[in-house]
Amino acid sequence: MATMHRCCRLLVLGIFVMSLVNLTYPLDNGASWFDPKSHSLREQEWFYGHEQIDPKLMQMRGIHLQVEARRMASKLRKLSNKEIGVTAMQGIYDSMPSIRKQANEEQKLNQIAKNLAVKFQHYLEVLSANKQRVESLYSFHLKQPISQKLDCCNISDSELRLVAEYHSKISNLMTCDLIPPSIQQHSFNPGRNLTAVFQRHIHDYPSIKWQYFISVDGIQNEFPAHNFQVVHGGCPSALDIRHRDVFLGTAQPQRKHVVIVVDQGNSLSPDQLKTAKGIARYILNSLSETDRVGIIGLANKAVYPRDDQCLSKQLVPLTFEAKFFFSSFVDSLSKQEFPTAHSLGLQRAFEMIMNSLAPLNSSTEGTPSNNYTVLTDEAMIVYISRGLLSTLTEAKDVMETIAIENGRVRHKVVINTYAVIGAGKTVMFEKSFLQNIADQNFEKYDVDRRYSGPVKKGQMLAINSLEDLSSTAGLFYKSFNRSSIDKPRFTLPYIDITGQDLVMSISQPCFHDNELLGIVGVDLHVGDVVQDVTYYNQEVSEYAFLINNEGYTIMHPSLSRPIHSTRQPMHTDIQHFENSQGFHAVRERILGEESGQARMLVSLDNITYPNGPPARGIPLHATYLWKKVPNTPYIACLKTVDEEAIHSELGNVQVASQKELVYHRLDLIPTEHNCMHLKQLGTLDTSTLFLSASAFADPFEHLSTPETKRMIQGYVAYLNDNTKLIRNPGLKSHVRNDVATVSKINHEWKRQFQSSTLNDYIVRRYISTPSGVFRMFPGGIVDKSYDATKREWYNRAMEFPGHVVLTAPYLDAFGAGYIVTISHTIYEGKPAAMHSSSDRVVAVMGIDFTMKYFYKLLVETMPLCKKGDVRCFVLDNQGYVIAHPRLVEPRGTGPVEQRHITHAEPLVANDILNHDQFVRKRLCNNYNYRTIQRYYYFNTSLSGILTNLVHGEHCSRYQITSIPGTNIFIGIVNQTCDMITAFCPCSVMDRLCLNCHRMEQSECECPCECPLQMNFCTGQLLDVDDRNPSCPRYPEPNKLAQVPTSMTDHLKQCMQSKCSEKKTKEECFGVRDCEWCELNKDGKEPLSSPHCAAQRVCFAGVLGARTPYGDQAKLLPMEDSPIAESSTPVGPVAGGIMGAFLVLALAVYCYRHHVHRSTHHYMTTAPDTQVRMSQLENEPDDLEPREEIGSGHTNIVLATFDHPSVSPYRVNPNYRRPPAGGESDHGYSTMTPQEDSEQASTTCVEPLISGQEKYKPGVSPTGKTHALPPPPQISSRRGRSPTPPQTRIPEQTCIQQQTVLPSTIPESSHVIANVTVHMVDTH
């Protein structure tokens, strides 16, 4: 009986293995948008639109494409099973012990809420202790002044040290002060007496970043000490921008309604106008998103940021976008040649207040001659002026206007005035006039009051220079006489100006006898606050998110991890991420109830998955659970999608061998044979283990604390302990079993490495689990911030479980050049059971091949592809080309990463867009970058062939079909003539779509992006954009771990490529670190003696070409003997000949090396950066002048303002990778230089869209839209530029390609390029 059971098991296992090897995947209705009634495509069917064609007549040059697709599928499946070890790894999981557990999401949610509550309780205790200390010190100050100063601006760099968590130099030994220049001598300054308590808090809670006290006099105590040299404008400017909004929002937490009127009349000198504009910016920086603001420029007439029914008529929410745009408007104000109409400006300000605060259905009351308007709240007018009058009677006219307008609203408007005066002028009539306006002194001018109630007097502040502003911090809103609320205030996340990382502030006012002294605050790392949400669950069907009590999203899977957030986030309501129909009612319950759960029907088109959706269009049920975090404004939420109540987990897995558990930190604990795997410190002895932040119970602490040898020994001892007696060093409980399980693949990988015939093309193998366990062979050190679950290869595999998944080519961070990854999922163990795509995924395996290997594989499958009039290609499910002739041809220009089918084959792209059952254009909102992404999604369920053989271009025919069991397609183009007319417009300046107001399925365009349009009046997205689903989180960048060169200089290469031994192009083609060198340095002239050389010598087939890594002078020789290789004895004669040859070769190499270093010396001196680029050719001698403020669509605002950055999806290949290493953008480039086009295209074209007009904010034409206009361009152009203006280029204007290499250019440099149009005939 036992024998029979064993036989049955072996039989089942055999069937399972065979099914894996020969697996084909039928049409899955859940993975397609096809209508099964009208489009149930079967194999051997050929289609053009809805027309079925006889397959016997449709073979192209004797090729049956579906047969070739099956052959390719078989080869890829073999690579997956044999080279990656998918079959072996699945068998390992199937043999592991498992236990069944009841899912308990409510318990998980309660734990998240509890952790957040405990954390915030600690922070609130810190805040309370600081508050009590300040209030106690003030009591002593009344007896003996506490006013000792230590100016932050005077601290030298030598007194500071660089601390990684701060991203800047600080000193935790002292508290320094940001001090207003006009501060009184004995003003309260407790900074020196706060250091000890600040230090104690940092010791107890290292996750706190900054602690500070800001007094009403404007003194700001900062701990740790910092000299703020990194702040724009230097240290003095930090006083006017750092925590200004935190101070005012804490001192006066009520919503503020403010109209700022800036005098720009002819009475102001240039310096006075500069001061007036600085005051306006200061006030804007002091206000927050909860406030409502309007702004007016005033001379003989009133001007607005935009002259429409919104900005000229009412107050608007001061969102980050609005604040930036208002600041830009202020900057654009210039002196006018007319006197200032004071009455007009104040009258317009009152109108804006009444339009905003008077209820729509309110009625006036009183007599017909003296009607009153009831306002819902108080408001303020800030009038910034010199106060010079044009006539003797104008003062009375001004007071008459105030009496009428403020009387109408029952004196609910306070007027603060800023007198902009010249240096040394302290008393003058203008100052008295502005004081009377602030006091609303009607009696002095014999003006009758229109309302008998008391007037709330404002403040008149005389400002000689911008340095005086910070001393007015406590006076701005004092006129309303409202008591500050003695409760903590929590801000939304924002970018810290000193460290460029994401923080949030908790602050609280300090009092003495009910008089406000100032505020205390602590800045917290958002990464620490939200870590339980960020790293909650890496699997597909369940995730957590955190919102506040107003619905704003603090953390969500669609957002970047805080560790990678370097830009001001868009404060987005949760309904934009969870935008399924019916979620609004769930949102109201979440905000209104302490805890609860709700279940609703959703579609996968509206579901956000941390790693991308596995299928689309399927109706599912989602369950939302939520719980409010006590004593905070936050709500923790969980979302599950049809999760099974019972799930399987690994049982107690025994570690097989301690030798198989080697931690990746080979620099701290080296193996017996450390070596260099390309640029990565590695070993061939074994695979190495890496644990990402998600594997630790405290991810933020792990990322913030440098690893030591003792810590690593603790990890390894715990993971190797089968007795479970060793204490857990801080890992999550299930990590040990995952480590023990994936370590069992090590033997298979080493065996395959010894026997594989593809070693020349393979870069590395690896596996990752959702828990953060990552194992790689050859072993190598990995950067601490790396998280495999956020990488493209992992996300794509999760999107296509059970499929062989390929990524588009990208630049390897570790030095292998352009590579393509094959990845495949591993299912949870099911002994003697068949797996399906509905099984839970427990791991993803991957293998990196050189990019050219896949074209080699394509040509081996279809030898006809070598013909000159035939082009074969492979593309992925988003249309990015994986194999294509243009990717492998030698090139002096252009990258190979992320070329899209719309550029590579515009004729094919134009035609297939007519088949919406095969490819669809899609939209999603990216809230990290404030953009709408346009992209393509191809239906991998296609089982027929798409072709234009009957109705297509007479001299260019194509066929395309899916490769079964993968996410890719194979295509062939037979082109018999050169005249092809049709086009796919692509911007080579940035990723901006050429027409953001139109998107048609049949119109060919490269993947691109448009700015998210916002309704300025409401501060929310326009309805048309609100309907888009949120984009999945984009793949995170990878970078090379830094290792001291003293540890690597003496090491040999792990694997020998032996490029010089490859005598033919076929032998050299696709070999790791080798290039067939056939073009001279100019990238055009053929070499007289083509040869195989290392990439650093001949990158992309061009002799002496610069590599994207930028450190070729430092790269170690690749021709060293491998570690385990022994030399063969030779005779004396042979030895002499070999010695002479080696001396000659060494001399040639040294000469080449010297020339190489001299040619590219600038590359080695460039700063280390991860900003992406894609090519390094045709460097211009001079930079173009920087553009002025650029115009654009008048109803949109771009994603970035302070720090424009590369879009996380694709950037143009004309954008240059900075020469300091890092990897490629992993799908961030589609816009390709004109000369790279395969199709004939002319240099002189018909009128196109160009970006040459200048734009300055000011009075705009009246428009009907309420959406936000574009911000101006700013000096830093490291990524996308703002929306280019639309102008017509005169007919027959030649567009010359211009690029700028940023390697030796300051950060203010920018890229200038043009639009490329690829022409093809669509008729």
PDB file of N, CA, C and O in Angstrom, residues 394-427:
ATOM      1  N   GLU A 394      -8.109 112.291  -0.520  1.00  0.00           N
ATOM      2  CA  GLU A 394      -8.163 110.843  -0.744  1.00  0.00           C
ATOM      3  C   GLU A 394      -8.273 110.064   0.555  1.00  0.00           C
ATOM      4  O   GLU A 394      -8.920 109.021   0.607  1.00  0.00           O
ATOM      5  N   ALA A 395      -7.648 110.594   1.621  1.00  0.00           N
ATOM      6  CA  ALA A 395      -7.699 109.877   2.901  1.00  0.00           C
ATOM      7  C   ALA A 395      -9.137 109.721   3.370  1.00  0.00           C
ATOM      8  O   ALA A 395      -9.542 108.645   3.842  1.00  0.00           O
ATOM      9  N   LYS A 396      -9.926 110.781   3.238  1.00  0.00           N
ATOM     10  CA  LYS A 396     -11.323 110.687   3.655  1.00  0.00           C
ATOM     11  C   LYS A 396     -12.097 109.726   2.763  1.00  0.00           C
ATOM     12  O   LYS A 396     -12.950 108.958   3.253  1.00  0.00           O
ATOM     13  N   ASP A 397     -11.792 109.712   1.469  1.00  0.00           N
ATOM     14  CA  ASP A 397     -12.464 108.775   0.558  1.00  0.00           C
ATOM     15  C   ASP A 397     -12.168 107.332   0.954  1.00  0.00           C
ATOM     16  O   ASP A 397     -13.056 106.468   0.897  1.00  0.00           O
ATOM     17  N   VAL A 398     -10.929 107.086   1.345  1.00  0.00           N
ATOM     18  CA  VAL A 398     -10.554 105.740   1.756  1.00  0.00           C
ATOM     19  C   VAL A 398     -11.335 105.335   2.998  1.00  0.00           C
ATOM     20  O   VAL A 398     -11.901 104.227   3.078  1.00  0.00           O
ATOM     21  N   MET A 399     -11.396 106.230   4.003  1.00  0.00           N
ATOM     22  CA  MET A 399     -12.111 105.901   5.231  1.00  0.00           C
ATOM     23  C   MET A 399     -13.609 105.766   4.972  1.00  0.00           C
ATOM     24  O   MET A 399     -14.279 104.951   5.616  1.00  0.00           O
ATOM     25  N   GLU A 400     -14.131 106.535   4.039  1.00  0.00           N
ATOM     26  CA  GLU A 400     -15.540 106.410   3.667  1.00  0.00           C
ATOM     27  C   GLU A 400     -15.818 105.023   3.087  1.00  0.00           C
ATOM     28  O   GLU A 400     -16.826 104.384   3.405  1.00  0.00           O
ATOM     29  N   THR A 401     -14.897 104.542   2.234  1.00  0.00           N
ATOM     30  CA  THR A 401     -15.046 103.205   1.642  1.00  0.00           C
ATOM     31  C   THR A 401     -15.039 102.141   2.724  1.00  0.00           C
ATOM     32  O   THR A 401     -15.873 101.216   2.717  1.00  0.00           O
ATOM     33  N   ILE A 402     -14.118 102.257   3.680  1.00  0.00           N
ATOM     34  CA  ILE A 402     -14.029 101.265   4.757  1.00  0.00           C
ATOM     35  C   ILE A 402     -15.290 101.302   5.609  1.00  0.00           C
ATOM     36  O   ILE A 402     -15.839 100.256   5.996  1.00  0.00           O
ATOM     37  N   ALA A 403     -15.786 102.500   5.912  1.00  0.00           N
ATOM     38  CA  ALA A 403     -16.981 102.628   6.744  1.00  0.00           C
ATOM     39  C   ALA A 403     -18.178 101.966   6.072  1.00  0.00           C
ATOM     40  O   ALA A 403     -18.979 101.272   6.729  1.00  0.00           O
ATOM     41  N   ILE A 404     -18.321 102.174   4.769  1.00  0.00           N
ATOM     42  CA  ILE A 404     -19.461 101.582   4.059  1.00  0.00           C
ATOM     43  C   ILE A 404     -19.333 100.061   3.989  1.00  0.00           C
ATOM     44  O   ILE A 404     -20.269  99.333   4.357  1.00  0.00           O
ATOM     45  N   GLU A 405     -18.176  99.593   3.539  1.00  0.00           N
ATOM     46  CA  GLU A 405     -18.018  98.159   3.298  1.00  0.00           C
ATOM     47  C   GLU A 405     -17.959  97.364   4.595  1.00  0.00           C
ATOM     48  O   GLU A 405     -18.589  96.307   4.710  1.00  0.00           O
ATOM     49  N   ASN A 406     -17.221  97.843   5.588  1.00  0.00           N
ATOM     50  CA  ASN A 406     -17.140  97.097   6.843  1.00  0.00           C
ATOM     51  C   ASN A 406     -18.410  97.252   7.654  1.00  0.00           C
ATOM     52  O   ASN A 406     -18.801  96.341   8.400  1.00  0.00           O
ATOM     53  N   GLY A 407     -19.071  98.386   7.519  1.00  0.00           N
ATOM     54  CA  GLY A 407     -20.356  98.541   8.192  1.00  0.00           C
ATOM     55  C   GLY A 407     -21.375  97.567   7.653  1.00  0.00           C
ATOM     56  O   GLY A 407     -22.225  97.045   8.387  1.00  0.00           O
ATOM     57  N   ARG A 408     -21.316  97.287   6.367  1.00  0.00           N
ATOM     58  CA  ARG A 408     -22.246  96.357   5.748  1.00  0.00           C
ATOM     59  C   ARG A 408     -22.115  94.954   6.326  1.00  0.00           C
ATOM     60  O   ARG A 408     -23.087  94.210   6.377  1.00  0.00           O
ATOM     61  N   VAL A 409     -20.913  94.581   6.776  1.00  0.00           N
ATOM     62  CA  VAL A 409     -20.698  93.245   7.343  1.00  0.00           C
ATOM     63  C   VAL A 409     -20.541  93.296   8.863  1.00  0.00           C
ATOM     64  O   VAL A 409     -19.976  92.390   9.478  1.00  0.00           O
ATOM     65  N   ARG A 410     -21.015  94.407   9.470  1.00  0.00           N
ATOM     66  CA  ARG A 410     -21.032  94.553  10.928  1.00  0.00           C
ATOM     67  C   ARG A 410     -19.628  94.489  11.546  1.00  0.00           C
ATOM     68  O   ARG A 410     -19.402  93.875  12.566  1.00  0.00           O
ATOM     69  N   HIS A 411     -18.709  95.134  10.894  1.00  0.00           N
ATOM     70  CA  HIS A 411     -17.340  95.286  11.393  1.00  0.00           C
ATOM     71  C   HIS A 411     -16.673  93.950  11.668  1.00  0.00           C
ATOM     72  O   HIS A 411     -15.896  93.817  12.618  1.00  0.00           O
ATOM     73  N   LYS A 412     -16.933  92.975  10.812  1.00  0.00           N
ATOM     74  CA  LYS A 412     -16.314  91.664  10.993  1.00  0.00           C
ATOM     75  C   LYS A 412     -14.976  91.533  10.276  1.00  0.00           C
ATOM     76  O   LYS A 412     -14.362  90.457  10.290  1.00  0.00           O
ATOM     77  N   VAL A 413     -14.529  92.603   9.655  1.00  0.00           N
ATOM     78  CA  VAL A 413     -13.267  92.566   8.936  1.00  0.00           C
ATOM     79  C   VAL A 413     -12.241  93.419   9.668  1.00  0.00           C
ATOM     80  O   VAL A 413     -12.488  94.584   9.973  1.00  0.00           O
ATOM     81  N   VAL A 414     -11.106  92.836   9.963  1.00  0.00           N
ATOM     82  CA  VAL A 414      -9.971  93.527  10.559  1.00  0.00           C
ATOM     83  C   VAL A 414      -9.005  93.901   9.448  1.00  0.00           C
ATOM     84  O   VAL A 414      -8.812  93.132   8.501  1.00  0.00           O
ATOM     85  N   ILE A 415      -8.397  95.050   9.557  1.00  0.00           N
ATOM     86  CA  ILE A 415      -7.433  95.501   8.557  1.00  0.00           C
ATOM     87  C   ILE A 415      -6.068  95.651   9.218  1.00  0.00           C
ATOM     88  O   ILE A 415      -5.905  96.462  10.142  1.00  0.00           O
ATOM     89  N   ASN A 416      -5.121  94.876   8.774  1.00  0.00           N
ATOM     90  CA  ASN A 416      -3.719  95.036   9.174  1.00  0.00           C
ATOM     91  C   ASN A 416      -2.981  95.760   8.063  1.00  0.00           C
ATOM     92  O   ASN A 416      -3.179  95.441   6.883  1.00  0.00           O
ATOM     93  N   THR A 417      -2.167  96.711   8.424  1.00  0.00           N
ATOM     94  CA  THR A 417      -1.409  97.447   7.414  1.00  0.00           C
ATOM     95  C   THR A 417       0.082  97.279   7.663  1.00  0.00           C
ATOM     96  O   THR A 417       0.542  97.231   8.805  1.00  0.00           O
ATOM     97  N   TYR A 418       0.797  97.169   6.571  1.00  0.00           N
ATOM     98  CA  TYR A 418       2.263  97.143   6.612  1.00  0.00           C
ATOM     99  C   TYR A 418       2.746  98.401   5.901  1.00  0.00           C
ATOM    100  O   TYR A 418       2.537  98.560   4.695  1.00  0.00           O
ATOM    101  N   ALA A 419       3.387  99.275   6.651  1.00  0.00           N
ATOM    102  CA  ALA A 419       3.919 100.507   6.082  1.00  0.00           C
ATOM    103  C   ALA A 419       5.317 100.232   5.549  1.00  0.00           C
ATOM    104  O   ALA A 419       6.250  99.975   6.314  1.00  0.00           O
ATOM    105  N   VAL A 420       5.450 100.275   4.240  1.00  0.00           N
ATOM    106  CA  VAL A 420       6.745 100.054   3.603  1.00  0.00           C
ATOM    107  C   VAL A 420       7.458 101.394   3.539  1.00  0.00           C
ATOM    108  O   VAL A 420       7.101 102.259   2.735  1.00  0.00           O
ATOM    109  N   ILE A 421       8.431 101.591   4.402  1.00  0.00           N
ATOM    110  CA  ILE A 421       9.092 102.886   4.513  1.00  0.00           C
ATOM    111  C   ILE A 421      10.562 102.741   4.185  1.00  0.00           C
ATOM    112  O   ILE A 421      11.124 101.642   4.217  1.00  0.00           O
ATOM    113  N   GLY A 422      11.190 103.859   3.880  1.00  0.00           N
ATOM    114  CA  GLY A 422      12.610 103.846   3.577  1.00  0.00           C
ATOM    115  C   GLY A 422      13.440 103.748   4.835  1.00  0.00           C
ATOM    116  O   GLY A 422      12.984 104.058   5.950  1.00  0.00           O
ATOM    117  N   ALA A 423      14.679 103.328   4.681  1.00  0.00           N
ATOM    118  CA  ALA A 423      15.579 103.196   5.820  1.00  0.00           C
ATOM    119  C   ALA A 423      15.794 104.555   6.480  1.00  0.00           C
ATOM    120  O   ALA A 423      16.023 105.564   5.823  1.00  0.00           O
ATOM    121  N   GLY A 424      15.678 104.608   7.786  1.00  0.00           N
ATOM    122  CA  GLY A 424      15.924 105.823   8.548  1.00  0.00           C
ATOM    123  C   GLY A 424      14.722 106.731   8.681  1.00  0.00           C
ATOM    124  O   GLY A 424      14.768 107.704   9.425  1.00  0.00           O
ATOM    125  N   LYS A 425      13.631 106.449   7.972  1.00  0.00           N
ATOM    126  CA  LYS A 425      12.428 107.278   8.063  1.00  0.00           C
ATOM    127  C   LYS A 425      11.463 106.630   9.040  1.00  0.00           C
ATOM    128  O   LYS A 425      10.871 105.609   8.757  1.00  0.00           O
ATOM    129  N   THR A 426      11.287 107.238  10.184  1.00  0.00           N
ATOM    130  CA  THR A 426      10.479 106.628  11.234  1.00  0.00           C
ATOM    131  C   THR A 426       9.149 107.340  11.430  1.00  0.00           C
ATOM    132  O   THR A 426       8.197 106.746  11.906  1.00  0.00           O
ATOM    133  N   VAL A 427       9.025 108.627  11.098  1.00  0.00           N
ATOM    134  CA  VAL A 427       7.792 109.372  11.306  1.00  0.00           C
ATOM    135  C   VAL A 427       7.446 110.090  10.010  1.00  0.00           C
ATOM    136  O   VAL A 427       8.254 110.826   9.464  1.00  0.00           O
TER     137      VAL A 427
END
